[in-house]
PDB file of C-alpha atoms in Angstrom:
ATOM      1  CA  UNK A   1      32.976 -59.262   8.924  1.00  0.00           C
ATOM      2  CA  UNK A   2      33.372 -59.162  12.598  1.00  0.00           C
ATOM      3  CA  UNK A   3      36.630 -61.021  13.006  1.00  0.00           C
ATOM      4  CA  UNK A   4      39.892 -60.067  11.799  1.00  0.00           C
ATOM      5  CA  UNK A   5      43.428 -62.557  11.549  1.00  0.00           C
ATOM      6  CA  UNK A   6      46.900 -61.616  11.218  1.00  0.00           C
ATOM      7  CA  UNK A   7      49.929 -63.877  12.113  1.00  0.00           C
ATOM      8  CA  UNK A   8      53.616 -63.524  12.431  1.00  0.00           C
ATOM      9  CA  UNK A   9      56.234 -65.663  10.839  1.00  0.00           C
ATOM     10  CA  UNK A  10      59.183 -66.609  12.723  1.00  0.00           C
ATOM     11  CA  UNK A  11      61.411 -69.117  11.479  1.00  0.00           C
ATOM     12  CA  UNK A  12      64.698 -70.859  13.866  1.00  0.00           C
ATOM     13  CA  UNK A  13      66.947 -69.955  10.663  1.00  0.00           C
ATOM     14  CA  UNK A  14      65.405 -66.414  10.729  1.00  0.00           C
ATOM     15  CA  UNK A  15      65.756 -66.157  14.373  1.00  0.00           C
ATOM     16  CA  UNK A  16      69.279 -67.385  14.636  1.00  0.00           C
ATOM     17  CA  UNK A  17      70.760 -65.238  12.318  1.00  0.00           C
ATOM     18  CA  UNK A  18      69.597 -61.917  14.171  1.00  0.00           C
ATOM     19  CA  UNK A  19      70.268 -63.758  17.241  1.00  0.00           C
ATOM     20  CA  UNK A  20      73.642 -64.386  16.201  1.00  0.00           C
ATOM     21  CA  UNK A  21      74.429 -60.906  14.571  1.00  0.00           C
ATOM     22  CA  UNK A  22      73.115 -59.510  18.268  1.00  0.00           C
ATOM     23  CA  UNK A  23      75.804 -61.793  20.145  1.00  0.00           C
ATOM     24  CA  UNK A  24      78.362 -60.931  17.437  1.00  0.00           C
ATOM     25  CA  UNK A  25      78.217 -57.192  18.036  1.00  0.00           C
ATOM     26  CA  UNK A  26      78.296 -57.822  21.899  1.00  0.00           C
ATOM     27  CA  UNK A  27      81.469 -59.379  20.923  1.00  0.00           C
ATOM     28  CA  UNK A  28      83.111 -56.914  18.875  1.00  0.00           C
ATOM     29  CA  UNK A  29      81.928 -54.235  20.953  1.00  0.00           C
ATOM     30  CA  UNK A  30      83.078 -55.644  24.074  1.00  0.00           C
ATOM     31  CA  UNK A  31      79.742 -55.753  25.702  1.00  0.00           C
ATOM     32  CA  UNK A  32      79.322 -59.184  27.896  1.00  0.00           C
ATOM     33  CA  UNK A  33      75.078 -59.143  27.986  1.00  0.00           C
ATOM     34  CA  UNK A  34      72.438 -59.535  25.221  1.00  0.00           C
ATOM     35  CA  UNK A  35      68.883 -58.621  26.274  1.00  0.00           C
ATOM     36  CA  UNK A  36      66.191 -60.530  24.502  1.00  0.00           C
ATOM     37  CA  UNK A  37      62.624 -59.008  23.704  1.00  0.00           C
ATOM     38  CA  UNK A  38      59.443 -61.183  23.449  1.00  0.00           C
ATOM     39  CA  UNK A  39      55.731 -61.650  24.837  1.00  0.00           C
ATOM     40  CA  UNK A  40      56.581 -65.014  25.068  1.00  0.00           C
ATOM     41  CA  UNK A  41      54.291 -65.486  28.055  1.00  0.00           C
ATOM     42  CA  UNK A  42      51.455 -64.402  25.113  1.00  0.00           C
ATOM     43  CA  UNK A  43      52.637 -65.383  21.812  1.00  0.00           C
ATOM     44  CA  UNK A  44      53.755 -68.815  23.132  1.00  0.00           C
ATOM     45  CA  UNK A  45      54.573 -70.235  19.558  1.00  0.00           C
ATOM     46  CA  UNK A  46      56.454 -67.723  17.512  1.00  0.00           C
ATOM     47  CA  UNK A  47      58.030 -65.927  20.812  1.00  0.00           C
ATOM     48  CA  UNK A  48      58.778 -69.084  22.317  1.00  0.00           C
ATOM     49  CA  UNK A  49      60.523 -70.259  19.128  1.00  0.00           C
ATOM     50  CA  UNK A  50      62.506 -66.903  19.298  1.00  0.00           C
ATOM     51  CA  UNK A  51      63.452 -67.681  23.342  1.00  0.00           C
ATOM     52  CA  UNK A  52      64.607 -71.202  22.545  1.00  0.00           C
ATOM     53  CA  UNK A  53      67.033 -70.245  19.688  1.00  0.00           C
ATOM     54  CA  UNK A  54      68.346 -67.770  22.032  1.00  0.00           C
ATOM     55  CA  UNK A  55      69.024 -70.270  24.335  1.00  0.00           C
ATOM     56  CA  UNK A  56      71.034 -72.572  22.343  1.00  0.00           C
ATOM     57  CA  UNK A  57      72.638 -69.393  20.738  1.00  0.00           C
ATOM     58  CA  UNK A  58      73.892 -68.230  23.372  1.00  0.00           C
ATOM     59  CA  UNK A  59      76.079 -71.483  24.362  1.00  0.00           C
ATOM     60  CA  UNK A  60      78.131 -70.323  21.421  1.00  0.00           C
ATOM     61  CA  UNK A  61      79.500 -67.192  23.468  1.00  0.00           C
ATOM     62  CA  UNK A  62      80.846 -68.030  26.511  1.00  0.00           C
ATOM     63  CA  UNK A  63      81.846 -64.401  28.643  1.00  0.00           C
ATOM     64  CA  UNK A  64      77.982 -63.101  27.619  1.00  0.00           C
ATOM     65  CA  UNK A  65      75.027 -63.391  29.547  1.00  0.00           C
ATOM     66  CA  UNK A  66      71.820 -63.264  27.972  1.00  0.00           C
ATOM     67  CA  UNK A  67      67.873 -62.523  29.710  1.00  0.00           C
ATOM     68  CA  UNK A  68      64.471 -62.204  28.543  1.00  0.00           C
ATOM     69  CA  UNK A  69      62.511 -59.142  28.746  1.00  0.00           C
ATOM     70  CA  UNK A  70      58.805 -59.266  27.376  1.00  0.00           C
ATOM     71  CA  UNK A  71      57.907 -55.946  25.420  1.00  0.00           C
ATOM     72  CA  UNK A  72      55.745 -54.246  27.344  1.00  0.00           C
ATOM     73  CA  UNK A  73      57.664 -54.362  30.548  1.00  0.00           C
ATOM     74  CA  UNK A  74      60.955 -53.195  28.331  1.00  0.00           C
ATOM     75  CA  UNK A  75      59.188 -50.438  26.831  1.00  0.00           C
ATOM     76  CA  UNK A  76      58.457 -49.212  30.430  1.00  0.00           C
ATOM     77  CA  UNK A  77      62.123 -49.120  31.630  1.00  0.00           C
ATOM     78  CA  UNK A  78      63.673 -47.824  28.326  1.00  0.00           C
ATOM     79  CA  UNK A  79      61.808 -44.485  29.787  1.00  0.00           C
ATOM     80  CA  UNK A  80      63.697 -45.484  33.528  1.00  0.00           C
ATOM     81  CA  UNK A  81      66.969 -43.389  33.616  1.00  0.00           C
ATOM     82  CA  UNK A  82      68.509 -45.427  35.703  1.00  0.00           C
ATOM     83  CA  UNK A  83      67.151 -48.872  34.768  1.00  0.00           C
ATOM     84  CA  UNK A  84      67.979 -48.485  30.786  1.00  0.00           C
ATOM     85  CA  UNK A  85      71.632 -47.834  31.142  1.00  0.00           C
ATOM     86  CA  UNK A  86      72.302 -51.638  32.514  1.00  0.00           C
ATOM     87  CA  UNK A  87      70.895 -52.587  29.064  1.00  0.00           C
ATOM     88  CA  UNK A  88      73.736 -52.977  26.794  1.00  0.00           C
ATOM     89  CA  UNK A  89      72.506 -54.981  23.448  1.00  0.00           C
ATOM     90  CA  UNK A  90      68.660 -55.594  22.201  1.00  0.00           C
ATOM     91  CA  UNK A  91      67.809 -58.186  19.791  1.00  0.00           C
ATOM     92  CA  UNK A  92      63.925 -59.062  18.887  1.00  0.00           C
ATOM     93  CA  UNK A  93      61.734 -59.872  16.332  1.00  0.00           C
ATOM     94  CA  UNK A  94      61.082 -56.866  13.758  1.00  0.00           C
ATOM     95  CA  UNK A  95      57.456 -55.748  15.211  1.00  0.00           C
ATOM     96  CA  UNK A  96      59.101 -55.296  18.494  1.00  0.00           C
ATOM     97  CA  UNK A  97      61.812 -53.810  17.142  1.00  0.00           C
ATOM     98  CA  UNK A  98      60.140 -50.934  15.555  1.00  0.00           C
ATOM     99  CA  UNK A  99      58.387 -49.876  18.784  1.00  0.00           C
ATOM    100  CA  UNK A 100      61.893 -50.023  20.477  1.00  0.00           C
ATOM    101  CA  UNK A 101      63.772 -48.107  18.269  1.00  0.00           C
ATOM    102  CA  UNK A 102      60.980 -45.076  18.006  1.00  0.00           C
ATOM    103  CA  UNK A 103      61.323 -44.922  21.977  1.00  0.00           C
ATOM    104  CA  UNK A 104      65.010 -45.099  22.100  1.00  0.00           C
ATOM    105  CA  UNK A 105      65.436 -42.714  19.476  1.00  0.00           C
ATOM    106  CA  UNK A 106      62.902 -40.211  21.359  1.00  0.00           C
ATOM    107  CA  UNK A 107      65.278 -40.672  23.931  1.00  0.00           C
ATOM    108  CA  UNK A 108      67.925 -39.704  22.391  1.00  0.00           C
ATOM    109  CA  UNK A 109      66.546 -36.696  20.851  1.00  0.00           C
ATOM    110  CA  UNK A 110      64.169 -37.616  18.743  1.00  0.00           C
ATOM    111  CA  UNK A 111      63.332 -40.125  15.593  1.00  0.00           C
ATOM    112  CA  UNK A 112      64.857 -37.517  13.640  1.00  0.00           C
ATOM    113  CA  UNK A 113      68.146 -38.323  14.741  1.00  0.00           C
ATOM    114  CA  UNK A 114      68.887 -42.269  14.393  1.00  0.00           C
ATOM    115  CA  UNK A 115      70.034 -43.730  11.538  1.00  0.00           C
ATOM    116  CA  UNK A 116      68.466 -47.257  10.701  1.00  0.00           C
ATOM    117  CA  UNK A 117      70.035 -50.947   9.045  1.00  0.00           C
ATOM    118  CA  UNK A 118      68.385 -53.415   7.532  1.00  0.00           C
ATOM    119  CA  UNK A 119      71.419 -56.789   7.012  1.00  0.00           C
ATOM    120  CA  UNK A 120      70.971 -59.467   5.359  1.00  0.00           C
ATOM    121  CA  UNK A 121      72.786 -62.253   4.148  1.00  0.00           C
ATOM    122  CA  UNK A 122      73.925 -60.716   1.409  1.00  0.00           C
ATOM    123  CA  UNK A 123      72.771 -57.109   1.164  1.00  0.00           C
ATOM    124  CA  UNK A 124      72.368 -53.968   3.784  1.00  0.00           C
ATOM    125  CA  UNK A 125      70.606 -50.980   3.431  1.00  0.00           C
ATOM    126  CA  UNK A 126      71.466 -47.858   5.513  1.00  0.00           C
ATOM    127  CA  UNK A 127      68.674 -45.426   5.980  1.00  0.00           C
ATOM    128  CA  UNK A 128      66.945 -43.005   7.941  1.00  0.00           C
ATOM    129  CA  UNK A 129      64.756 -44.365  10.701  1.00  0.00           C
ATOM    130  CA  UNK A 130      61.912 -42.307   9.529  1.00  0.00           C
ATOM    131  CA  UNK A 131      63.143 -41.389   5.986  1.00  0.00           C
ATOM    132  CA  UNK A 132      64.566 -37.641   5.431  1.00  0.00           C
ATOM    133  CA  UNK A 133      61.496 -35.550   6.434  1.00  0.00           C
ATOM    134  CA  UNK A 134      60.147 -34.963   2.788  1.00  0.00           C
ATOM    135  CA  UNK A 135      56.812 -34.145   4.392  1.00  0.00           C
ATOM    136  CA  UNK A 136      58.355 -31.386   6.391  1.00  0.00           C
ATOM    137  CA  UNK A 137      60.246 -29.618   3.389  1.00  0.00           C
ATOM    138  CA  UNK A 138      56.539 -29.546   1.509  1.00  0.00           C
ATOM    139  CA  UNK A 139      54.836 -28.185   4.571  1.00  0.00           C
ATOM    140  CA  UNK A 140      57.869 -25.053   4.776  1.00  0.00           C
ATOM    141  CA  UNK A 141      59.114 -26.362   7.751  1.00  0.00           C
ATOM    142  CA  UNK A 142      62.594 -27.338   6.199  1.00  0.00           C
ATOM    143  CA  UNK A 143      64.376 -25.370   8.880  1.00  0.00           C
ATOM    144  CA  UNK A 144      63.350 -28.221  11.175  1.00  0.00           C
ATOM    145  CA  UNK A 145      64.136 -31.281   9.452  1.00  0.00           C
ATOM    146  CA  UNK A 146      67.258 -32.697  11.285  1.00  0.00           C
ATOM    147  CA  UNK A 147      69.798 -34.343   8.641  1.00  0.00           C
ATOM    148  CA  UNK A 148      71.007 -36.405  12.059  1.00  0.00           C
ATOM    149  CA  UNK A 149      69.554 -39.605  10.806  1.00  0.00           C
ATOM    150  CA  UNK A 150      70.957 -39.525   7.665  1.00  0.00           C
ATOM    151  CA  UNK A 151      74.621 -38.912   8.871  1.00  0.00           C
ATOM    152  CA  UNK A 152      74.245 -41.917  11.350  1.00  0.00           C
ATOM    153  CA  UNK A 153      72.963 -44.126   8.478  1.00  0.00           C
ATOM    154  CA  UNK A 154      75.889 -42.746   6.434  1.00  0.00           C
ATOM    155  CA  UNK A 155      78.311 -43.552   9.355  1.00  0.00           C
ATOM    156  CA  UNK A 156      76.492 -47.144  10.216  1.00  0.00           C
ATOM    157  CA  UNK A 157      77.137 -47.957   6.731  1.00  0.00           C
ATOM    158  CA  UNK A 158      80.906 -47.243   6.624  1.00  0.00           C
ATOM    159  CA  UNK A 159      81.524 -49.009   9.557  1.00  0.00           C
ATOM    160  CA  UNK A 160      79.595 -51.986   8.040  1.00  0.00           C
ATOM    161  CA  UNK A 161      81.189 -51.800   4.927  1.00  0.00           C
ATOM    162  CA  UNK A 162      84.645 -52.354   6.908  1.00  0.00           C
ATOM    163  CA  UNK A 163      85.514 -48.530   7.765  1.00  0.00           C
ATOM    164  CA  UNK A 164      85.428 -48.135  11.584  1.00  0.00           C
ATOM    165  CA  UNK A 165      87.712 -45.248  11.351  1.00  0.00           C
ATOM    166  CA  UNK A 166      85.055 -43.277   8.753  1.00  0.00           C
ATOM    167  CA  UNK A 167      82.475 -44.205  10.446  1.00  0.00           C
ATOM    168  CA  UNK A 168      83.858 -43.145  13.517  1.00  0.00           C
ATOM    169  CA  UNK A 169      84.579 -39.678  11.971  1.00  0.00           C
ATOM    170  CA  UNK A 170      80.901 -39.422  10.433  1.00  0.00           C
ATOM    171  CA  UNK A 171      79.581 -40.229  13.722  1.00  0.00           C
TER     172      UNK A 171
END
């Protein structure tokens, strides 16, 4: 009753794909750097595995250059002014991810205003990071709930779906 368990799976298919799509936007963005999150130096294993794939990944795009950041140290300069505009494209496993994108979005203006995607192989879902503020309507403070995140869901989804130019206009 004293001891508690929980584990993380993280597969090289799993890890290349989001490793891939990561590259792939650098790409078609025109961004020539990839920053990779881990606590590799902790969760040796699973971490590790995620390093390595980026690794071999990465020979697949000459022109981008690729480092590893461990989470807690990344977390730290996302709140540097000056240090978190050199970073130009984050890829990491989901847990990681959700801390990032809370702190990003705070610094952008709040979670209330960035728009979430969730891609698979075959399916994406476009969303807001936090949902629509449901809560906030109930408690009669509608007035506050900013429809931002929705409208950059709505735009991330045209774009995906293969309309830059609506996207772009949402946005």
């Amino acid at each position: 009753e004293d001891f508690s368990i929980d584990f993380r799976l993280i597969t090289t298919p799993g890890s290349e794909r989001i490793i891939r799509a990561a590259f792939d936007h650098a790409k078609r963005i025109g961004k020539d750097h990839v920053t990779v999150v881990t606590k590799a130096n902790v969760v040796k294993s699973g971490d590790g595995r995620f390093l390595d794939v980026a690794e071999r990944v990465s020979k697949d795009y000459p022109g981008i250059g690729w480092d590893g950041w461990y989470i807690d140290i990344m977390t730290a300069k996302l709140i540097d002014p000056e240090r978190r505009s050199e970073f130009q494209v984050l890829v990491m496993p989901n847990l990681y991810g959700d801390i990032l994108t809370d702190e990003a979005a705070q610094i952008q203006g709040g979670v209330g205003t960035a728009g979430s995607a969730n891609i698979g192989k075959w399916y994406a879902m476009f969303e807001a990071i936090h949902g629509s503020a449901p809560r906030m309507v109930k408690e009669g403070r509608a007035q506050f709930a900013d429809p931002s995140s929705v409208l950059k869901a709505a735009s991330m989804m045209l774009t995906h779906l293969g309309y830059p130019d609506l996207g772009e206009r949402v946005e």
